[in-house]
Short mmCIF file of C-alpha atoms in Angstrom, two decimals:
data_model
loop_
_atom_site.label_atom_id
_atom_site.label_comp_id
_atom_site.label_asym_id
_atom_site.label_seq_id
_atom_site.Cartn_x
_atom_site.Cartn_y
_atom_site.Cartn_z
CA MET A 1454 -0.11 -0.14 -0.27
CA ALA A 1455 1.19 3.33 -1.35
CA PRO A 1456 2.22 6.32 1.54
CA THR A 1457 -1.29 8.91 1.77
CA ALA A 1458 0.44 11.86 0.05
CA THR A 1459 0.42 14.75 1.97
CA THR A 1460 -0.69 17.01 -0.49
CA THR A 1461 -3.83 17.89 -2.34
CA GLU A 1462 -4.84 15.27 -5.01
CA PRO A 1463 -4.73 16.27 -7.87
CA LYS A 1464 -8.21 15.57 -9.44
CA GLN A 1465 -9.70 12.47 -11.53
CA THR A 1466 -10.72 12.62 -15.29
CA SER A 1467 -12.09 10.82 -17.83
CA LYS A 1468 -9.16 10.06 -19.16
CA GLY A 1469 -7.13 9.78 -15.53
CA TYR A 1470 -4.97 11.17 -13.26
CA LYS A 1471 -3.70 15.21 -13.44
CA PHE A 1472 -0.54 15.28 -12.31
CA GLY A 1473 0.45 18.19 -9.87
CA THR A 1474 2.85 20.50 -12.17
CA GLN A 1475 4.73 22.51 -9.28
CA GLY A 1476 6.48 19.93 -7.56
CA SER A 1477 5.00 19.44 -4.34
CA HIS A 1478 6.93 16.47 -3.23
CA ASN A 1479 10.12 16.99 -2.94
CA ILE A 1480 13.16 14.31 -1.89
CA SER A 1481 15.35 16.50 -0.53
CA MET A 1482 16.41 15.92 2.76
CA GLY A 1483 18.45 18.49 4.94
CA GLY A 1484 17.78 21.30 2.42
CA GLU A 1485 16.16 22.30 -0.61
CA HIS A 1486 16.81 20.60 -3.46
CA PRO A 1487 19.68 22.51 -5.27
CA TYR A 1488 18.17 22.24 -8.77
CA LYS A 1489 14.89 23.44 -9.18
CA ARG A 1490 13.90 24.98 -12.57
CA PRO A 1491 14.42 29.02 -12.63
CA THR A 1492 12.07 31.57 -13.58
CA PHE A 1493 12.76 34.97 -16.07
CA SER A 1494 11.98 38.03 -15.98
CA ASP A 1495 14.31 38.45 -18.45
CA LYS A 1496 12.54 36.44 -21.91
CA PHE A 1497 16.32 36.29 -23.91
CA ALA A 1498 18.05 35.43 -21.10
CA GLU A 1499 15.01 32.51 -20.75
CA ARG A 1500 16.39 31.96 -24.26
CA LYS A 1501 20.07 31.56 -23.53
CA HIS A 1502 19.50 29.19 -21.00
CA MET A 1503 16.84 27.27 -23.29
CA LEU A 1504 19.73 27.19 -26.21
CA GLU A 1505 21.91 25.76 -23.74
CA HIS A 1506 20.23 23.53 -21.91
CA ALA A 1507 19.00 22.31 -25.77
CA ALA A 1508 22.63 21.52 -26.67
CA ALA A 1509 23.72 19.96 -23.56
CA THR A 1510 20.82 17.53 -24.56
CA PHE A 1511 22.04 16.78 -27.56
CA ARG A 1512 25.48 16.25 -26.36
CA VAL A 1513 23.59 13.89 -23.44
CA PHE A 1514 21.46 12.12 -26.19
CA ALA A 1515 25.25 11.62 -27.80
CA ARG A 1516 27.06 10.07 -24.94
CA LYS A 1517 24.10 7.64 -24.71
CA GLY A 1518 24.38 6.25 -28.49
CA TYR A 1519 21.21 8.06 -29.34
CA ASP A 1520 21.82 9.22 -32.94
CA GLU A 1521 21.65 7.35 -36.22
CA GLY A 1522 23.01 8.96 -39.44
CA GLU A 1523 20.60 11.96 -39.85
CA ALA A 1524 17.47 11.08 -38.09
CA GLY A 1525 16.45 12.57 -34.40
CA HIS A 1526 15.54 15.99 -32.97
CA CYS A 1527 14.67 18.31 -31.22
CA SER A 1528 13.10 21.41 -30.45
CA MET A 1529 12.47 23.93 -28.35
CA ARG A 1530 9.06 26.39 -28.28
CA ASP A 1531 10.60 30.10 -28.42
CA PRO A 1532 10.13 32.35 -25.43
CA ILE A 1533 9.82 35.51 -27.46
CA ASP A 1534 7.69 34.82 -30.30
CA ARG A 1535 5.84 31.39 -29.14
CA ASN A 1536 4.59 30.48 -32.40
CA THR A 1537 8.27 29.52 -33.68
CA PHE A 1538 10.83 27.41 -32.34
CA TRP A 1539 14.49 26.11 -32.69
CA ILE A 1540 15.62 22.70 -33.50
CA ASN A 1541 18.99 21.26 -34.48
CA PRO A 1542 20.27 21.58 -38.01
CA LEU A 1543 20.60 19.07 -40.84
CA GLY A 1544 23.47 16.82 -41.12
CA VAL A 1545 25.06 17.67 -37.22
CA HIS A 1546 26.08 14.65 -35.18
CA PHE A 1547 24.63 15.66 -31.44
CA GLY A 1548 28.22 14.76 -30.03
CA LEU A 1549 29.12 18.40 -32.12
CA ILE A 1550 25.74 20.75 -31.80
CA ARG A 1551 26.60 23.81 -29.94
CA ALA A 1552 24.26 26.55 -28.77
CA GLN A 1553 24.37 28.91 -31.71
CA ASP A 1554 24.25 25.53 -34.35
CA LEU A 1555 20.70 25.90 -33.84
CA VAL A 1556 18.09 26.68 -36.01
CA HIS A 1557 14.99 29.18 -35.50
CA VAL A 1558 12.57 28.84 -37.53
CA THR A 1559 8.38 29.25 -37.65
CA GLU A 1560 5.64 27.61 -38.14
CA LYS A 1561 5.32 27.88 -41.89
CA GLY A 1562 9.41 26.16 -42.10
CA GLU A 1563 11.02 30.14 -42.90
CA ILE A 1564 14.63 30.35 -41.14
CA LEU A 1565 14.97 33.41 -38.98
CA PRO A 1566 17.79 35.60 -39.31
CA ASP A 1567 18.55 35.63 -35.19
CA GLY A 1568 19.95 31.74 -35.38
CA ASN A 1569 21.83 28.91 -37.54
CA GLN A 1570 21.16 29.69 -41.42
CA ALA A 1571 21.29 26.10 -41.51
CA PRO A 1572 18.78 23.20 -43.37
CA ILE A 1573 16.84 21.58 -40.73
CA ASN A 1574 15.23 18.37 -40.73
CA ALA A 1575 11.97 17.74 -43.27
CA ALA A 1576 10.64 14.66 -41.05
CA GLY A 1577 11.67 17.03 -37.61
CA PHE A 1578 10.02 19.89 -39.31
CA ALA A 1579 6.93 17.58 -40.06
CA ILE A 1580 6.32 16.31 -36.59
CA HIS A 1581 7.42 19.05 -34.15
CA SER A 1582 5.73 22.03 -35.87
CA SER A 1583 3.04 20.27 -36.00
CA LEU A 1584 2.84 18.78 -31.85
CA HIS A 1585 3.56 23.33 -30.93
CA GLN A 1586 0.52 23.94 -32.67
CA ALA A 1587 -1.70 21.14 -31.03
CA ARG A 1588 0.06 21.82 -27.85
CA PRO A 1589 0.27 24.87 -26.87
CA ASP A 1590 1.38 23.49 -23.33
CA VAL A 1591 3.95 21.30 -24.84
CA ASN A 1592 7.92 24.49 -25.18
CA ALA A 1593 9.67 21.13 -26.11
CA ALA A 1594 10.00 17.68 -27.83
CA CYS A 1595 11.97 14.91 -28.03
CA HIS A 1596 12.16 12.13 -30.90
CA THR A 1597 15.78 10.16 -31.65
CA HIS A 1598 16.14 6.29 -33.52
CA SER A 1599 17.67 4.90 -30.23
CA VAL A 1600 17.91 1.46 -29.90
CA HIS A 1601 15.94 0.41 -27.74
CA GLY A 1602 12.81 1.96 -28.62
CA LYS A 1603 13.52 1.36 -32.17
CA ALA A 1604 13.65 -2.77 -30.93
CA TYR A 1605 10.64 -1.93 -28.50
CA SER A 1606 8.37 0.24 -31.16
CA THR A 1607 8.36 -2.64 -32.93
CA PHE A 1608 5.42 -4.42 -30.80
CA GLY A 1609 3.22 -1.46 -30.44
CA LYS A 1610 2.39 -1.49 -27.21
CA PRO A 1611 2.84 0.86 -24.31
CA LEU A 1612 5.34 0.03 -21.15
CA GLU A 1613 4.06 -1.95 -18.38
CA MET A 1614 4.89 -0.98 -15.17
CA ILE A 1615 7.05 -2.77 -13.78
CA ASN A 1616 9.20 -1.59 -12.01
CA GLN A 1617 9.14 2.07 -10.16
CA ASP A 1618 11.08 3.94 -12.58
CA VAL A 1619 8.51 3.40 -15.01
CA CYS A 1620 6.06 4.81 -13.08
CA VAL A 1621 7.00 8.08 -14.20
CA PHE A 1622 4.75 6.56 -17.47
CA TYR A 1623 1.56 5.77 -15.89
CA ASN A 1624 -1.07 7.59 -17.94
CA ASN A 1625 1.49 8.90 -19.37
CA GLN A 1626 1.87 7.62 -22.45
CA ALA A 1627 0.25 6.86 -25.66
CA VAL A 1628 0.79 4.77 -29.26
CA TYR A 1629 1.14 5.89 -32.41
CA GLU A 1630 0.35 2.49 -34.80
CA LYS A 1631 -0.21 4.11 -38.08
CA PHE A 1632 3.85 4.10 -38.97
CA GLY A 1633 3.24 5.99 -42.89
CA GLY A 1634 7.08 5.66 -43.33
CA VAL A 1635 9.49 8.72 -43.08
CA ALA A 1636 7.09 11.96 -41.63
CA LEU A 1637 8.03 13.70 -44.52
CA GLU A 1638 4.89 15.64 -44.94
CA LYS A 1639 3.27 17.42 -42.47
CA ASP A 1640 -0.48 15.32 -41.98
CA GLU A 1641 2.47 12.65 -40.85
CA GLY A 1642 2.88 15.18 -38.36
CA LYS A 1643 -0.21 16.11 -37.79
CA ALA A 1644 -1.27 12.31 -36.64
CA ILE A 1645 1.35 11.97 -34.45
CA ALA A 1646 -0.25 14.79 -32.35
CA GLU A 1647 -3.51 14.03 -32.56
CA ALA A 1648 -1.66 9.86 -31.00
CA ALA A 1649 -0.85 11.81 -28.04
CA GLY A 1650 -3.44 13.55 -27.40
CA ASP A 1651 -2.97 14.82 -23.80
CA VAL A 1652 -0.01 12.92 -22.42
CA ARG A 1653 3.91 13.70 -22.76
CA CYS A 1654 5.75 10.34 -24.50
CA VAL A 1655 4.91 8.60 -27.16
CA ILE A 1656 5.62 4.99 -28.71
CA LEU A 1657 6.01 5.24 -31.98
CA GLN A 1658 5.03 2.03 -34.08
CA ASN A 1659 8.41 1.08 -36.08
CA HIS A 1660 9.84 4.03 -35.93
CA GLY A 1661 10.99 4.82 -31.91
CA LEU A 1662 9.96 6.91 -29.20
CA LEU A 1663 8.89 11.05 -28.60
CA THR A 1664 8.74 12.63 -25.53
CA MET A 1665 7.45 16.21 -25.00
CA GLY A 1666 7.41 19.14 -21.80
CA SER A 1667 7.21 21.99 -20.62
CA THR A 1668 10.71 22.52 -20.27
CA ILE A 1669 14.10 20.91 -22.72
CA ASP A 1670 15.46 19.74 -19.51
CA GLU A 1671 11.94 17.52 -18.67
CA ALA A 1672 11.61 16.11 -21.86
CA ALA A 1673 15.30 15.32 -22.54
CA TYR A 1674 15.20 12.77 -18.50
CA LEU A 1675 11.43 11.58 -19.93
CA PHE A 1676 13.42 10.16 -23.12
CA THR A 1677 16.18 8.86 -21.37
CA LEU A 1678 14.66 7.03 -18.88
CA MET A 1679 11.54 5.73 -21.35
CA ASP A 1680 14.77 4.44 -23.41
CA LYS A 1681 15.97 3.05 -20.92
CA SER A 1682 12.88 1.27 -19.84
CA CYS A 1683 12.39 -0.08 -23.42
CA GLN A 1684 15.57 -1.83 -22.49
CA VAL A 1685 13.82 -3.34 -19.17
CA GLN A 1686 10.63 -3.95 -21.03
CA LEU A 1687 12.80 -6.21 -23.71
CA LEU A 1688 14.88 -7.84 -20.72
CA ALA A 1689 11.77 -8.68 -18.78
CA ASP A 1690 10.03 -10.45 -21.85
CA ALA A 1691 12.75 -11.96 -22.71
CA VAL A 1692 12.57 -14.54 -19.26
CA ASP A 1693 9.50 -17.72 -19.96
CA GLN A 1694 6.89 -16.05 -18.44
CA LYS A 1695 5.85 -19.46 -17.37
CA ILE A 1696 8.15 -20.31 -15.53
CA LYS A 1697 8.36 -16.54 -14.44
CA PRO A 1698 6.26 -14.17 -14.47
CA LYS A 1699 5.55 -10.23 -14.16
CA GLN A 1700 4.36 -8.38 -11.60
CA ILE A 1701 2.60 -5.64 -12.83
CA ILE A 1702 2.75 -2.94 -10.12
CA PRO A 1703 -1.02 -2.02 -9.04
CA ASP A 1704 -2.91 0.70 -10.15
CA GLN A 1705 -3.18 2.45 -7.35
CA GLU A 1706 0.77 2.19 -6.32
CA ALA A 1707 1.85 3.03 -10.49
CA TYR A 1708 -0.34 5.64 -9.52
CA TYR A 1709 1.44 7.30 -6.67
CA SER A 1710 4.80 7.03 -8.02
CA ALA A 1711 4.14 8.43 -10.89
CA TYR A 1712 2.14 11.37 -8.64
CA VAL A 1713 5.36 12.25 -6.75
CA THR A 1714 8.02 12.19 -9.67
CA ASN A 1715 6.43 13.44 -12.76
CA ASP A 1716 5.57 16.46 -12.69
CA PRO A 1717 7.83 19.53 -14.62
CA ASP A 1718 9.59 20.49 -11.71
CA THR A 1719 11.29 17.11 -10.41
CA LEU A 1720 12.30 15.67 -14.16
CA TYR A 1721 13.90 19.39 -14.97
CA SER A 1722 15.63 18.57 -12.04
CA ALA A 1723 16.68 14.95 -12.90
CA PHE A 1724 17.91 16.00 -15.99
CA GLN A 1725 20.38 18.40 -14.10
CA ALA A 1726 23.12 15.79 -13.33
CA ASP A 1727 23.47 14.68 -16.93
CA TYR A 1728 23.65 18.09 -17.78
CA ASN A 1729 26.48 19.29 -15.35
CA LEU A 1730 28.36 15.98 -15.83
CA GLN A 1731 28.11 16.91 -19.52
CA LEU A 1732 29.34 19.98 -18.87
CA LYS A 1733 32.35 19.06 -17.19
CA LEU A 1734 33.12 16.51 -19.77
CA ASP A 1735 32.96 19.26 -22.96
CA ASN A 1736 34.12 22.35 -20.51
CA GLY A 1737 31.19 24.29 -21.58
CA ASP A 1738 32.21 23.65 -25.33
CA PHE A 1739 28.14 23.73 -25.98
CA LEU A 1740 27.36 27.03 -24.59
CA PHE A 1741 27.64 30.60 -26.25
CA PRO A 1742 30.89 31.92 -26.24
CA GLN A 1743 31.73 34.81 -23.14
#
């Protein structure tokens, strides 16, 4: 039995529970958590922070082996002009991307002059432009062709609640079953956005994973956790279930575990360990020049 939550319970809707958004559950003891999601009065400072954390996301993804040729992209809604977003340039390895390499694009695909004047992935634009238009609550999205994400996506099934960590995805995952080939057409992007509904994590059947968040840090952490959860699911599924049947976490415990771990503040904080490791490994190479 899960312990009783000490804060106000979220309301239940026809689609499931709506989780808190204020980071009300703090895992820190002996002081405040060292990495809180920042707030900004200066939108240009917010943009700088966002782009540097986006560049770090690509470096982290490279370190984790999520690169696959020219496939894969992450986008961030611009905090100044929210009808535009930033995305990685075509043909640059994740491990080489810097904040100044990111491309600023309109929802119509026009490359804006205040970003890198480089071509972008057409499939990436089709997916991300549709997501940003359909989901005003989403400020960032990550999609790559990671090994375990691709492998598990072939089943077209949601992840099972088989361990504590995967409970982050309880009532927060969808499956897009209608693979239509490389998503060069915007209709495919719209279909993916519709399949996502109001969740933040999507398994694209025969394709890979897609995660979203209010910050790039949130979307990135959800992606790293979802890919690893796919790996764990594949390992568990490989065992003869007649000999060792899987034990699925009950709904109440899965719900509680999600409630205390999957709000935007907690997920932002969870990514900062990887961000700071990358900052040290790369000696700040991905940051804007001082």
